[in-house]
């Protein structure tokens, strides 16, 4: 289980996705990647590499388009060796959606077999790629991104924090969590999603904590949260009282203490 950042903003996001990922580096990882939406064409662009987050930096000079929405990931491989192809984000057959995923999709084999028999083409050996194709499959039933995302999530078993970016939908990112951390950061004219607070703390200290199976749609104006049936859920925005270095330790004085107090949740 490693790092996730998602940003949707009124201003450029590309360098900040890499910056956010760098603040999650302390968790350890084997590869890193990002997907952004080209604002003018609505097209998804993906760059991912085995190795350090810094390997992503050269793309910033090559990508000369504006992006106001994007997602980033640091991977700790569970299914499929660490390489460029297995790195996240993953996309569907027609590049309609890009996803990042932390955790394990336990029923991915059955889902993958069904999707392949329906003509979907897989490129990686990960469990995570099924999420992208499953969402594409739902989009093909004429669903809007929120409904497609919500319906796809209902078919997943396992643990996950997922953030999705849709082609042609520059105003939103979609997310969900189950047994894997994911927090919303509420900024000014921008909204964040991250697996840990340090990723967005330089830009906002206001956060919304999520429960399992809450479906999230963020825009630069804020966040909407729904239950699995699509019913809106009211959420409280809280102030994070920590500095960046305190946040990296989850509010504890030392990493050792953080790890000790995390044991209960880890074992559960
Ligand atoms: N199970 C996924 C994979 O192997 C996600 C791993 C992670 O949480 O980084 O790609």
Short mmCIF file of N, CA, C and O and ligand atoms in Angstrom, two decimals, residues 1-3 73-80 86 88 90 101-105 126-128, ligand 1:
data_model
loop_
_atom_site.label_atom_id
_atom_site.label_comp_id
_atom_site.label_asym_id
_atom_site.label_seq_id
_atom_site.Cartn_x
_atom_site.Cartn_y
_atom_site.Cartn_z
N UNK A 1 0.83 -1.19 0.00
CA UNK A 1 0.00 0.00 0.00
C UNK A 1 0.86 1.24 0.00
O UNK A 1 1.68 1.41 0.88
N UNK A 2 0.72 2.07 -1.01
CA UNK A 2 1.63 3.19 -1.05
C UNK A 2 0.95 4.53 -1.19
O UNK A 2 -0.01 4.78 -0.51
N UNK A 3 1.42 5.42 -2.09
CA UNK A 3 0.94 6.81 -2.04
C UNK A 3 0.03 7.22 -3.18
O UNK A 3 0.20 6.78 -4.32
N UNK A 73 0.80 8.62 -8.24
CA UNK A 73 0.85 7.37 -7.47
C UNK A 73 2.28 6.94 -7.23
O UNK A 73 3.14 7.08 -8.09
N UNK A 74 2.56 6.45 -6.04
CA UNK A 74 3.79 5.69 -5.81
C UNK A 74 3.34 4.27 -5.49
O UNK A 74 2.43 4.08 -4.68
N UNK A 75 3.97 3.30 -6.15
CA UNK A 75 3.49 1.91 -6.07
C UNK A 75 4.40 1.04 -5.22
O UNK A 75 5.62 1.17 -5.30
N UNK A 76 3.78 0.19 -4.47
CA UNK A 76 4.50 -0.88 -3.78
C UNK A 76 3.85 -2.14 -4.32
O UNK A 76 2.76 -2.52 -3.90
N UNK A 77 4.52 -2.79 -5.29
CA UNK A 77 3.90 -3.86 -6.07
C UNK A 77 3.40 -5.01 -5.21
O UNK A 77 4.11 -5.51 -4.35
N UNK A 78 2.17 -5.43 -5.45
CA UNK A 78 1.67 -6.67 -4.85
C UNK A 78 1.35 -7.69 -5.94
O UNK A 78 1.47 -8.88 -5.74
N UNK A 79 0.92 -7.22 -7.12
CA UNK A 79 0.56 -8.10 -8.23
C UNK A 79 1.26 -7.60 -9.49
O UNK A 79 0.89 -6.54 -10.00
N UNK A 80 2.22 -8.35 -9.98
CA UNK A 80 2.98 -7.90 -11.16
C UNK A 80 4.26 -7.22 -10.70
O UNK A 80 4.23 -6.40 -9.79
N UNK A 86 3.58 -1.91 -15.28
CA UNK A 86 2.75 -2.20 -14.11
C UNK A 86 2.57 -0.99 -13.19
O UNK A 86 1.70 -0.99 -12.31
N UNK A 88 1.41 2.63 -11.86
CA UNK A 88 0.12 3.32 -12.01
C UNK A 88 0.41 4.73 -12.51
O UNK A 88 1.50 5.22 -12.30
N UNK A 90 -3.33 3.42 -14.35
CA UNK A 90 -3.76 2.50 -15.38
C UNK A 90 -4.95 3.08 -16.11
O UNK A 90 -5.74 3.82 -15.52
N UNK A 101 -4.49 3.28 -7.67
CA UNK A 101 -5.09 2.39 -6.67
C UNK A 101 -4.04 2.00 -5.64
O UNK A 101 -2.93 1.60 -5.99
N UNK A 102 -4.39 2.11 -4.39
CA UNK A 102 -3.61 1.51 -3.30
C UNK A 102 -4.40 0.35 -2.76
O UNK A 102 -5.61 0.48 -2.54
N UNK A 103 -3.73 -0.77 -2.50
CA UNK A 103 -4.42 -1.91 -1.90
C UNK A 103 -4.40 -3.11 -2.82
O UNK A 103 -3.54 -3.23 -3.70
N UNK A 104 -5.36 -4.01 -2.60
CA UNK A 104 -5.42 -5.27 -3.36
C UNK A 104 -6.86 -5.55 -3.77
O UNK A 104 -7.76 -5.50 -2.92
N UNK A 105 -7.09 -5.83 -5.05
CA UNK A 105 -8.42 -6.24 -5.52
C UNK A 105 -8.44 -7.77 -5.50
O UNK A 105 -7.83 -8.44 -6.35
N UNK A 126 -1.12 -6.21 -13.25
CA UNK A 126 -1.60 -5.81 -11.93
C UNK A 126 -3.05 -6.24 -11.71
O UNK A 126 -3.80 -6.47 -12.65
N UNK A 127 -3.42 -6.27 -10.43
CA UNK A 127 -4.83 -6.43 -10.06
C UNK A 127 -5.59 -5.12 -10.35
O UNK A 127 -6.75 -5.13 -10.72
N UNK A 128 -4.88 -4.00 -10.22
CA UNK A 128 -5.53 -2.67 -10.30
C UNK A 128 -6.14 -2.37 -11.66
O UNK A 128 -7.13 -1.63 -11.74
N1 LIG B 1 -2.03 -4.00 -5.90
C1 LIG B 1 -1.61 -2.89 -6.68
C2 LIG B 1 -0.42 -3.22 -7.55
O1 LIG B 1 0.29 -4.17 -7.31
C3 LIG B 1 -1.40 -1.63 -5.86
C4 LIG B 1 -0.18 -1.68 -4.99
C5 LIG B 1 -0.05 -0.44 -4.09
O2 LIG B 1 -0.86 -0.30 -3.15
O3 LIG B 1 0.89 0.36 -4.32
O4 LIG B 1 -0.17 -2.50 -8.48
#
